[in-house]
PDB file of N, CA and C in Angstrom:
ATOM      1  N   UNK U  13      42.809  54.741 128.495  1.00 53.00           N
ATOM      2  CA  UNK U  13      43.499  53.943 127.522  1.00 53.00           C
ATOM      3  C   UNK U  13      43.274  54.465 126.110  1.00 53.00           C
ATOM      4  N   UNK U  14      42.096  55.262 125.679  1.00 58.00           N
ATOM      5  CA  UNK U  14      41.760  55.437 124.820  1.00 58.00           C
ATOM      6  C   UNK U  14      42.729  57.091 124.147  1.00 58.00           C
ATOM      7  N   UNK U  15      43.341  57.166 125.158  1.00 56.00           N
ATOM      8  CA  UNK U  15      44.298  58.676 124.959  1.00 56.00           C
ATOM      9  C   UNK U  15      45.333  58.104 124.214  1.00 56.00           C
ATOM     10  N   UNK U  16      46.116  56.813 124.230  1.00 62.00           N
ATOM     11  CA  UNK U  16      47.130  56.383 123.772  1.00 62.00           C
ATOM     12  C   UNK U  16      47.127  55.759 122.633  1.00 62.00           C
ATOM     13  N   UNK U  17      45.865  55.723 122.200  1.00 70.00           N
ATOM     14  CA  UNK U  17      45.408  55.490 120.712  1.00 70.00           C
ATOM     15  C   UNK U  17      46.161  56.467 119.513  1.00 70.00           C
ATOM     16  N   UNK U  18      46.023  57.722 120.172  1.00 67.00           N
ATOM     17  CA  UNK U  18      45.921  58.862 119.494  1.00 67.00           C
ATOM     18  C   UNK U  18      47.603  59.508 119.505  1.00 67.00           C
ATOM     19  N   UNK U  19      48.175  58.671 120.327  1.00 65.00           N
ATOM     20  CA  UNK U  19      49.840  58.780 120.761  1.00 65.00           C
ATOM     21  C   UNK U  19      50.697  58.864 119.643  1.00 65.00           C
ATOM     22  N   UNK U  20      50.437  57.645 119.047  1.00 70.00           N
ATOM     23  CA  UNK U  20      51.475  57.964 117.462  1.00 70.00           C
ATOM     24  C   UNK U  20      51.402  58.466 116.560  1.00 70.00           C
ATOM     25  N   UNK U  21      49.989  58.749 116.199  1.00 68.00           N
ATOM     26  CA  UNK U  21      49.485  59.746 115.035  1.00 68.00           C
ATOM     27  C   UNK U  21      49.725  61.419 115.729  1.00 68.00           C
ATOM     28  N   UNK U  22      49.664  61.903 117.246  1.00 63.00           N
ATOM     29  CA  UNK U  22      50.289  62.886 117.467  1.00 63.00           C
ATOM     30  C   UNK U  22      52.056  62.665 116.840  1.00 63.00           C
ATOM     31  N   UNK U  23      52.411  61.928 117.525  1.00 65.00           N
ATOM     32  CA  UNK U  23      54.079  61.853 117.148  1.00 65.00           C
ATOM     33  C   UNK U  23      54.267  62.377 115.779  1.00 65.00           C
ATOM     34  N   UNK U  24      53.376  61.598 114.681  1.00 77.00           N
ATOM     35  CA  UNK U  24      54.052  61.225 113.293  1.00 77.00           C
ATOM     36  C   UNK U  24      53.310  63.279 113.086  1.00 77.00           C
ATOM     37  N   UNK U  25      52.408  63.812 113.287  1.00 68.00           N
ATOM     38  CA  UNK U  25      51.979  64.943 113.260  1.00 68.00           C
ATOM     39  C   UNK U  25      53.341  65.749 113.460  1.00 68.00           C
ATOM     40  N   UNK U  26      53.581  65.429 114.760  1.00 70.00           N
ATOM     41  CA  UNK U  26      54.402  66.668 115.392  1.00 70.00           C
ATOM     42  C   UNK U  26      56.189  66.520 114.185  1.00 70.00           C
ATOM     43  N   UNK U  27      56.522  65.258 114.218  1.00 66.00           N
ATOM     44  CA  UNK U  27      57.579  65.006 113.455  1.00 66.00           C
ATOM     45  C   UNK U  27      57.213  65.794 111.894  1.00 66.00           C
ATOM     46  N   UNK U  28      56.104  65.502 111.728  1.00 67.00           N
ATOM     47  CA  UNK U  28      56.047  66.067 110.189  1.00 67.00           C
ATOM     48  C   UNK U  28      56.034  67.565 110.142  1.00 67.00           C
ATOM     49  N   UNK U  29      55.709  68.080 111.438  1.00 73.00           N
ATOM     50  CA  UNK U  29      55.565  69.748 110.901  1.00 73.00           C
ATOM     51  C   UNK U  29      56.676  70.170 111.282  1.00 73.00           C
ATOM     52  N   UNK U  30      57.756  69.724 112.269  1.00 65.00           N
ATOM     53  CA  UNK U  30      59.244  69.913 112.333  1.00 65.00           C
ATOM     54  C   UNK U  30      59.907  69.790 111.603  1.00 65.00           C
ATOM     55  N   UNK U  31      59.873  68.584 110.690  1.00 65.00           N
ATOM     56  CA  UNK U  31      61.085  68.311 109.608  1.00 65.00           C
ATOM     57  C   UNK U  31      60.128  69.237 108.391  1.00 65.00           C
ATOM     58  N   UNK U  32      58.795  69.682 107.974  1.00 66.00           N
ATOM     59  CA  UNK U  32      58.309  70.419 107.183  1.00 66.00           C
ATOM     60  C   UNK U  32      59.211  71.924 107.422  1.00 66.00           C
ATOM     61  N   UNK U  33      59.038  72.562 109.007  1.00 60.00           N
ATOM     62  CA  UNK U  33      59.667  73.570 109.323  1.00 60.00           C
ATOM     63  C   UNK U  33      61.328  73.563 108.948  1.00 60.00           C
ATOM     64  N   UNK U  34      62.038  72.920 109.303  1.00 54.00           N
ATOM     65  CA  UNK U  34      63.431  72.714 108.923  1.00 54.00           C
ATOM     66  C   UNK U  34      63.879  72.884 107.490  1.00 54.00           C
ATOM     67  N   UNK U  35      62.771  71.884 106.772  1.00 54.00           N
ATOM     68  CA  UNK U  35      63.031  71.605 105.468  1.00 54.00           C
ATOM     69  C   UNK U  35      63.079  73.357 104.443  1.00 54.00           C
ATOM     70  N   UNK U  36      62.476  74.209 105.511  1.00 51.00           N
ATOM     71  CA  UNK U  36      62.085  75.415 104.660  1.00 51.00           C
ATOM     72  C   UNK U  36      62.633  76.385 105.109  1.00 51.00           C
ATOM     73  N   UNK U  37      63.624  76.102 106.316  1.00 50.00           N
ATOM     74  CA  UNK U  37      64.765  76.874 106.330  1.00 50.00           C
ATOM     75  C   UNK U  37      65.636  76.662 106.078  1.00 50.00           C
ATOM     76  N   UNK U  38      66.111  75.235 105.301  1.00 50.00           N
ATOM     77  CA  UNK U  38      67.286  74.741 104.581  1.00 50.00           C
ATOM     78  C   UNK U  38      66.834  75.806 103.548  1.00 50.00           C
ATOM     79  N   UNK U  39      66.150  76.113 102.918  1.00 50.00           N
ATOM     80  CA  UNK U  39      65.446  76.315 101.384  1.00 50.00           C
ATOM     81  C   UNK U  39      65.585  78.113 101.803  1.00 50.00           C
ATOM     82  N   UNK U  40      65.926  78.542 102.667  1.00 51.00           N
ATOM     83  CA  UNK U  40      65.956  79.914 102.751  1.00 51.00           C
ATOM     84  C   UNK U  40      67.290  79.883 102.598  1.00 51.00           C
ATOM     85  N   UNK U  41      67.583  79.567 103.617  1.00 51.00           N
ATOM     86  CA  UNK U  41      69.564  79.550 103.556  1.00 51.00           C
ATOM     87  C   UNK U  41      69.994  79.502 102.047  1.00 51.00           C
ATOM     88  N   UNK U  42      69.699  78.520 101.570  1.00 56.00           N
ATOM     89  CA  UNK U  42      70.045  78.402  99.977  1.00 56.00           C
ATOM     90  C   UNK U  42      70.134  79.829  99.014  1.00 56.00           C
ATOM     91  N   UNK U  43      68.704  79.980  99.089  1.00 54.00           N
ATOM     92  CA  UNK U  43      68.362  81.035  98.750  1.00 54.00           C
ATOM     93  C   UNK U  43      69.448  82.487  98.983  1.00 54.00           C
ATOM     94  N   UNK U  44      69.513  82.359 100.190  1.00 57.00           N
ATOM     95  CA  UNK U  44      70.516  83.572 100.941  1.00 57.00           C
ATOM     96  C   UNK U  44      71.863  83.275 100.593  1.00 57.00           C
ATOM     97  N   UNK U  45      72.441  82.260 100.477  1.00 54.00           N
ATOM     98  CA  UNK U  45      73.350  82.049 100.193  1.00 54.00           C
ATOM     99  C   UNK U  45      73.746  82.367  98.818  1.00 54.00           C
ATOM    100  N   UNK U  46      72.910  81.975  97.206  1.00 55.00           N
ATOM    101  CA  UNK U  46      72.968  82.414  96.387  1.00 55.00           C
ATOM    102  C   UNK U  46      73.023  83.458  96.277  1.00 55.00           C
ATOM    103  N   UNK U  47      72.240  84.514  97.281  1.00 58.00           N
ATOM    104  CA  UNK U  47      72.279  85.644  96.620  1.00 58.00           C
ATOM    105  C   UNK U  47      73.994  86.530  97.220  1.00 58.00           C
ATOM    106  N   UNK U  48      74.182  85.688  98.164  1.00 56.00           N
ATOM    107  CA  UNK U  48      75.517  86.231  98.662  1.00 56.00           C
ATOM    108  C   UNK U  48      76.713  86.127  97.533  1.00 56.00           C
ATOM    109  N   UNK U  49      77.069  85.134  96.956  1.00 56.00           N
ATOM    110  CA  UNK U  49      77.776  85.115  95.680  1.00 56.00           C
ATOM    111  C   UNK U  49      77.623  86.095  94.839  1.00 56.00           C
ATOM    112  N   UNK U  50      78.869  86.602  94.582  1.00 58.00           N
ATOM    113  CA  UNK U  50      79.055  87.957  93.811  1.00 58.00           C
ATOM    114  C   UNK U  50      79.327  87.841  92.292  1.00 58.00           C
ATOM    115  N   UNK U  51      79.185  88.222  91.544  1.00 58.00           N
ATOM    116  CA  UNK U  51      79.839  88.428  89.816  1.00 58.00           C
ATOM    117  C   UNK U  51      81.062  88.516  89.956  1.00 58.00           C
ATOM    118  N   UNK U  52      82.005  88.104  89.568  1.00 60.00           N
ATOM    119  CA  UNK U  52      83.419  88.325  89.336  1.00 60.00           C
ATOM    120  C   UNK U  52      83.284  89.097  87.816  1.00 60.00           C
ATOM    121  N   UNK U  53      84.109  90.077  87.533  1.00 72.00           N
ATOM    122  CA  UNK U  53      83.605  90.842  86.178  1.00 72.00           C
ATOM    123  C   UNK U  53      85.146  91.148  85.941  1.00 72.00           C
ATOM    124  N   UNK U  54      86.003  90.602  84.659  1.00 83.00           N
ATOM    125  CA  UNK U  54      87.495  90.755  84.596  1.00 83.00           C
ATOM    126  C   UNK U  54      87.545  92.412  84.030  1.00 83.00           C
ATOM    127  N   UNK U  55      88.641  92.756  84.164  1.00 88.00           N
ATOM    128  CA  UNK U  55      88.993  93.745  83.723  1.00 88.00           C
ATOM    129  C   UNK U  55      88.529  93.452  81.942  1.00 88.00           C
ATOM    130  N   UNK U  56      87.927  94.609  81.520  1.00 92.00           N
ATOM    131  CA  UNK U  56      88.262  94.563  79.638  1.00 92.00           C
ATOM    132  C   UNK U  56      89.829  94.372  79.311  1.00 92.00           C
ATOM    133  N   UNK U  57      89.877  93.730  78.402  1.00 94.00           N
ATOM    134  CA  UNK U  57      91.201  93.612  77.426  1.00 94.00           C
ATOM    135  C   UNK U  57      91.724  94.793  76.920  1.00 94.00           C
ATOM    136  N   UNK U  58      92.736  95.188  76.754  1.00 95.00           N
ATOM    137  CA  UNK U  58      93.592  96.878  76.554  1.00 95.00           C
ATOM    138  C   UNK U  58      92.828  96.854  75.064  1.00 95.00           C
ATOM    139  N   UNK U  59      93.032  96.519  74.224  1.00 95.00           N
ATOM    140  CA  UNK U  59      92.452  96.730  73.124  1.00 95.00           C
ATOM    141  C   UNK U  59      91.237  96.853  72.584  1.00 95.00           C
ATOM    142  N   UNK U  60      90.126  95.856  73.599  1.00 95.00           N
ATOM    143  CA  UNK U  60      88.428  96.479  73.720  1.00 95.00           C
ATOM    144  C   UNK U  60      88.331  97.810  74.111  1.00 95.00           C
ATOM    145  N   UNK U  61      89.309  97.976  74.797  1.00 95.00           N
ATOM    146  CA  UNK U  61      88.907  99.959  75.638  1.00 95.00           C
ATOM    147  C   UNK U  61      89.072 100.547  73.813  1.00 95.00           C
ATOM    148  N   UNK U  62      89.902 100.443  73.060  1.00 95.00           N
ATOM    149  CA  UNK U  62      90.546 101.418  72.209  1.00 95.00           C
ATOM    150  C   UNK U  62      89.168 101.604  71.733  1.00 95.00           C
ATOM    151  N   UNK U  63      88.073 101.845  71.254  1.00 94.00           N
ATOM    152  CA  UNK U  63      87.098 102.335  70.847  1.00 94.00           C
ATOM    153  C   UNK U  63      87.131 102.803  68.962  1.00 94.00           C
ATOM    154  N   UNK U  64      88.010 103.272  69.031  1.00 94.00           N
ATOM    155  CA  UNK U  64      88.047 104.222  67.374  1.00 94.00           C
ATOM    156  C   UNK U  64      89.385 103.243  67.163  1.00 94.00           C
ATOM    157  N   UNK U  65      89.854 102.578  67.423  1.00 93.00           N
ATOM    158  CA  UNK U  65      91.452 101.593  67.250  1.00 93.00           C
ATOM    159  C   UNK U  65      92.611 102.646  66.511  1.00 93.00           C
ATOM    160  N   UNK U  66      92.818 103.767  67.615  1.00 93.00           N
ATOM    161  CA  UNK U  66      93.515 104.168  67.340  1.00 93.00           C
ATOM    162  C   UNK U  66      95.439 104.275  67.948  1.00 93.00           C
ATOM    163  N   UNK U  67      95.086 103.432  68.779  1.00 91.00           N
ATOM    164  CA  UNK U  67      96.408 102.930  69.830  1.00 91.00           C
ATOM    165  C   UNK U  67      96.033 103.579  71.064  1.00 91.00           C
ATOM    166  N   UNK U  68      95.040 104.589  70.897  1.00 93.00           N
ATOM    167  CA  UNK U  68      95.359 105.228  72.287  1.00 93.00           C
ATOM    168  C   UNK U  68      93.833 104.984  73.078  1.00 93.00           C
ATOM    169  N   UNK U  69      94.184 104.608  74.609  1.00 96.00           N
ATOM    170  CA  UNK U  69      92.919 104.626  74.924  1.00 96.00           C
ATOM    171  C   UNK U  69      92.487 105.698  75.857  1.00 96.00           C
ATOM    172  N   UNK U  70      91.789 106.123  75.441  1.00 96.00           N
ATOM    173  CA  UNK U  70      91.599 107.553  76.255  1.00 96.00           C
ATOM    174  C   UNK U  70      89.927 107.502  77.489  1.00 96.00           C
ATOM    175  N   UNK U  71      90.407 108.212  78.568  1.00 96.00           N
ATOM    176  CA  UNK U  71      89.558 107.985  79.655  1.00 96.00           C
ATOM    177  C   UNK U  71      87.773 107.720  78.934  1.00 96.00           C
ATOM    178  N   UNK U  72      87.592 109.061  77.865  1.00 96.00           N
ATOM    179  CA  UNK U  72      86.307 108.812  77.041  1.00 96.00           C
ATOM    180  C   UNK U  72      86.363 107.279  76.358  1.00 96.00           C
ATOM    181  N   UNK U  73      86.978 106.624  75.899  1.00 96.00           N
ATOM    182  CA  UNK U  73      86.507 105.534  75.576  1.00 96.00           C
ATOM    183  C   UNK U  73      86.073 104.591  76.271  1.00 96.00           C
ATOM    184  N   UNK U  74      86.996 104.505  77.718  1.00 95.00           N
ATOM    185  CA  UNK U  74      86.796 103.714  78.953  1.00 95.00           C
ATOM    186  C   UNK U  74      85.745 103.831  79.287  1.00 95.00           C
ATOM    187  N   UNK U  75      85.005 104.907  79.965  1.00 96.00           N
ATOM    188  CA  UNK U  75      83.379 105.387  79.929  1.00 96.00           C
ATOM    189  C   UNK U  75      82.608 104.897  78.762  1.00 96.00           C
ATOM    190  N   UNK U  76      82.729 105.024  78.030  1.00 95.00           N
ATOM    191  CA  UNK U  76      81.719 104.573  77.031  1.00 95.00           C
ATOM    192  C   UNK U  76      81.809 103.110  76.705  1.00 95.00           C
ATOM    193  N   UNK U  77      82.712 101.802  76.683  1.00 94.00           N
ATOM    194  CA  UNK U  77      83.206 100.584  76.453  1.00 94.00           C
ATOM    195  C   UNK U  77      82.939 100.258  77.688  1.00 94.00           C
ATOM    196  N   UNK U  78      83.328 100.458  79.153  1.00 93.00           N
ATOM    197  CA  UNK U  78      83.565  99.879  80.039  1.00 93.00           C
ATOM    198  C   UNK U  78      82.897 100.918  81.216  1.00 93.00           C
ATOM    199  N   UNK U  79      82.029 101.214  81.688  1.00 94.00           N
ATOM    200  CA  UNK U  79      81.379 101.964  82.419  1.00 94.00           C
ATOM    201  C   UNK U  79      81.250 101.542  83.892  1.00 94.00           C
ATOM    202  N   UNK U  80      81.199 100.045  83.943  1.00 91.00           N
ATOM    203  CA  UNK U  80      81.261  99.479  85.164  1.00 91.00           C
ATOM    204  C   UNK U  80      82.924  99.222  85.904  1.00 91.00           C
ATOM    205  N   UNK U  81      83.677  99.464  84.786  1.00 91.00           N
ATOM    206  CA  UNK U  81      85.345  99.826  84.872  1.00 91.00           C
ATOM    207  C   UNK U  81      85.846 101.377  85.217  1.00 91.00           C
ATOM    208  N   UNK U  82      85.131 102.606  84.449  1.00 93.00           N
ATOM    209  CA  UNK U  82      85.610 103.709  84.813  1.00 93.00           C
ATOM    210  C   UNK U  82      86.266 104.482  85.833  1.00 93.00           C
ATOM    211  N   UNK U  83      85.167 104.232  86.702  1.00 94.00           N
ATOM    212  CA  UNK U  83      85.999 104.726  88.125  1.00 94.00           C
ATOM    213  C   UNK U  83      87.683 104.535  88.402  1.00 94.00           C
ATOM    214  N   UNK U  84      87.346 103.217  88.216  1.00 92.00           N
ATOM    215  CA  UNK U  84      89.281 102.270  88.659  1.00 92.00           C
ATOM    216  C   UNK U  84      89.860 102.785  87.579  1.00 92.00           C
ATOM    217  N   UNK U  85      89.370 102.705  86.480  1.00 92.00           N
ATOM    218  CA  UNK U  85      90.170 102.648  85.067  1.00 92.00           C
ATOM    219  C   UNK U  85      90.874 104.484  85.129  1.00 92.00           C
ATOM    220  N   UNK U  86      89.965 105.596  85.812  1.00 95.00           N
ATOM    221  CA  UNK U  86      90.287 106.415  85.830  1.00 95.00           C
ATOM    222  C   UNK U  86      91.111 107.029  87.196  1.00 95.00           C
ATOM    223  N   UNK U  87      91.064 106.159  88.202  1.00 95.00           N
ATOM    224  CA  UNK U  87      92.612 106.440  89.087  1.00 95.00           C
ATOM    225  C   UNK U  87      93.435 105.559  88.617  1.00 95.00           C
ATOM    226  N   UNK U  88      93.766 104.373  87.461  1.00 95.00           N
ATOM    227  CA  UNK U  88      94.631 104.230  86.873  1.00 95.00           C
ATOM    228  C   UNK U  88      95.349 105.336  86.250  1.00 95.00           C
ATOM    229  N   UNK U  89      95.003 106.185  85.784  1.00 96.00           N
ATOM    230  CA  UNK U  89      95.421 107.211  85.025  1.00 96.00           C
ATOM    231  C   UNK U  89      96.534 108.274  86.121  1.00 96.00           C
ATOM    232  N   UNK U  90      97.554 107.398  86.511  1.00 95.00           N
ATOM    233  CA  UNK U  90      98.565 108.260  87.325  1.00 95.00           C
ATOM    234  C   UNK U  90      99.063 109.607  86.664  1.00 95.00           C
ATOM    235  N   UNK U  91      99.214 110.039  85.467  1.00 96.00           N
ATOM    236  CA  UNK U  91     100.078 111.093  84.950  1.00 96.00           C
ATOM    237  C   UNK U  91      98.417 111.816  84.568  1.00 96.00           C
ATOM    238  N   UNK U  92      97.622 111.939  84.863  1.00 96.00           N
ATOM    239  CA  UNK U  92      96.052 112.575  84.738  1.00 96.00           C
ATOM    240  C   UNK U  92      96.413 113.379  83.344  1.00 96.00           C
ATOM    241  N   UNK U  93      97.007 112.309  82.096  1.00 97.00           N
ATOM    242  CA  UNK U  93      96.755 113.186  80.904  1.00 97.00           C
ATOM    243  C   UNK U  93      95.726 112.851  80.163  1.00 97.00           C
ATOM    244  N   UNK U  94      94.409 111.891  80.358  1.00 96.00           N
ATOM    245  CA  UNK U  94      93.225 111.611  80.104  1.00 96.00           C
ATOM    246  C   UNK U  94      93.427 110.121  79.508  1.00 96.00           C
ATOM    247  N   UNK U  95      94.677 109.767  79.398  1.00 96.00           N
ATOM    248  CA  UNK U  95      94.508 108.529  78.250  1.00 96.00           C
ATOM    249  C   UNK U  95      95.078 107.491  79.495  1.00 96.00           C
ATOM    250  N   UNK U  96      94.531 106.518  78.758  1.00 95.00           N
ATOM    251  CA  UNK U  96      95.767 105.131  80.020  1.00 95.00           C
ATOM    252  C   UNK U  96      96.191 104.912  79.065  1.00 95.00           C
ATOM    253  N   UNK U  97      98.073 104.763  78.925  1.00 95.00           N
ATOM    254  CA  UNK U  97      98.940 103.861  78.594  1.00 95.00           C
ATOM    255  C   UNK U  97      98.683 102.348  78.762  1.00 95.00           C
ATOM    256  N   UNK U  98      99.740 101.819  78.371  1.00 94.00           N
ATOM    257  CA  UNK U  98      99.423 100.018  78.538  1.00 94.00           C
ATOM    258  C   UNK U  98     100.292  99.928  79.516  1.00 94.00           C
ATOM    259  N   UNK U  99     101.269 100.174  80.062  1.00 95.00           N
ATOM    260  CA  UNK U  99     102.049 100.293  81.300  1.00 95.00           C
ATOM    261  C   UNK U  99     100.723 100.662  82.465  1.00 95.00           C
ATOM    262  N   UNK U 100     100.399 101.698  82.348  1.00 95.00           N
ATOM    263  CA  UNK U 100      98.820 102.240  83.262  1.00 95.00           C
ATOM    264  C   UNK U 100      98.044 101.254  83.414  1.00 95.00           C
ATOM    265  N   UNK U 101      97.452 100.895  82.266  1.00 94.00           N
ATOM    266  CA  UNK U 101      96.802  99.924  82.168  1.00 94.00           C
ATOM    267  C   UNK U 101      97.195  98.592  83.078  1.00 94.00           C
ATOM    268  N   UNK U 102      98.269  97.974  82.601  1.00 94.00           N
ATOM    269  CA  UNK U 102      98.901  96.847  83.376  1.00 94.00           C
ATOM    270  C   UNK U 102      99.227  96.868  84.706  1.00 94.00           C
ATOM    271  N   UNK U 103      99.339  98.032  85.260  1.00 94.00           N
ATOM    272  CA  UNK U 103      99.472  97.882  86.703  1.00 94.00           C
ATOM    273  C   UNK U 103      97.794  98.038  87.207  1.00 94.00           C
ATOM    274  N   UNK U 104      96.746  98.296  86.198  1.00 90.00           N
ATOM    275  CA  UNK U 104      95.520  98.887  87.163  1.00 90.00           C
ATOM    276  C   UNK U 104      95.044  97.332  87.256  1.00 90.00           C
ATOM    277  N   UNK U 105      95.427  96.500  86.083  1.00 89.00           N
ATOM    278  CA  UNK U 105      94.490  95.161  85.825  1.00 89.00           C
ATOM    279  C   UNK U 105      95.750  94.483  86.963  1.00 89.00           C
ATOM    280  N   UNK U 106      96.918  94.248  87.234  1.00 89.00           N
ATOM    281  CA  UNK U 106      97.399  93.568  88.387  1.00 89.00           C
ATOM    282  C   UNK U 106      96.625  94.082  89.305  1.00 89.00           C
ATOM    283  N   UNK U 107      96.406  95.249  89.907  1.00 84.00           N
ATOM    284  CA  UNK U 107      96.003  95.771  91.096  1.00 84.00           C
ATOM    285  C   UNK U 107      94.576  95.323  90.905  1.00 84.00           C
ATOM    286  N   UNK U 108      93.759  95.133  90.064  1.00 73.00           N
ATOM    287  CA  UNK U 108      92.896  94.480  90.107  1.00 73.00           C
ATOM    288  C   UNK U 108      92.261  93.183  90.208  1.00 73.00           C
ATOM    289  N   UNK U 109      93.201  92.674  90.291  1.00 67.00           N
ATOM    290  CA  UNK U 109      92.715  90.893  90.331  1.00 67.00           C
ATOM    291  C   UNK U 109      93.432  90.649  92.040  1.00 67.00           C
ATOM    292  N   UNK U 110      94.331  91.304  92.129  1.00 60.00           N
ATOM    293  CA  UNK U 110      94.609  91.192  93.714  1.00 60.00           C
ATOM    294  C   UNK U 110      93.150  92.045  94.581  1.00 60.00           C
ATOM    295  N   UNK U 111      92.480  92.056  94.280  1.00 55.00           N
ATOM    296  CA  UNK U 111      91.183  92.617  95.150  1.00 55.00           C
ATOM    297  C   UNK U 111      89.908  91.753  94.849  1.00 55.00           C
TER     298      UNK U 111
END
């Protein structure tokens, strides 16, 4: 009889280190989950690229203003004469927000 003394304080034990365990893989997930969310980063504005504000924006300014843009900004550059147009431009920033 004296085993069943000890019956509910096992229970409330065992319940507490389960919902303790659970509680701290809710708290991971979270965690994981935050880090899954990405930066959304807009295209620069045609006129931040211009660098020297001279109308023209040329692939060197893009690199130097926008570095995390270059790559794209520079297969924008369909006619490979070093500069993006604003026509260039405008189709790279559509093609960019569709991705």
């Amino acid at each position: 009889m004296t085993g069943f003394r000890y019956l509910p304080a096992l229970l409330i034990l065992s319940a507490g280190i389960l919902l303790g365990g659970c509680s701290k893989t809710q708290g991971a997930s979270k965690a994981t989950a935050a880090e899954d969310v990405t930066e959304v980063k807009l295209i620069p504005a045609y006129e931040s690229l211009d660098k020297d504000k001279d109308g023209i924006v040329t692939l060197a300014e893009v690199d130097a203003v926008a570095p995390d843009w270059a790559e794209r900004m520079h297969a924008c550059d369909t006619d490979r004469n070093k500069t993006l147009s604003r026509g260039e431009y405008d189709v790279c920033k559509q093609t960019s927000a569709s991705h």
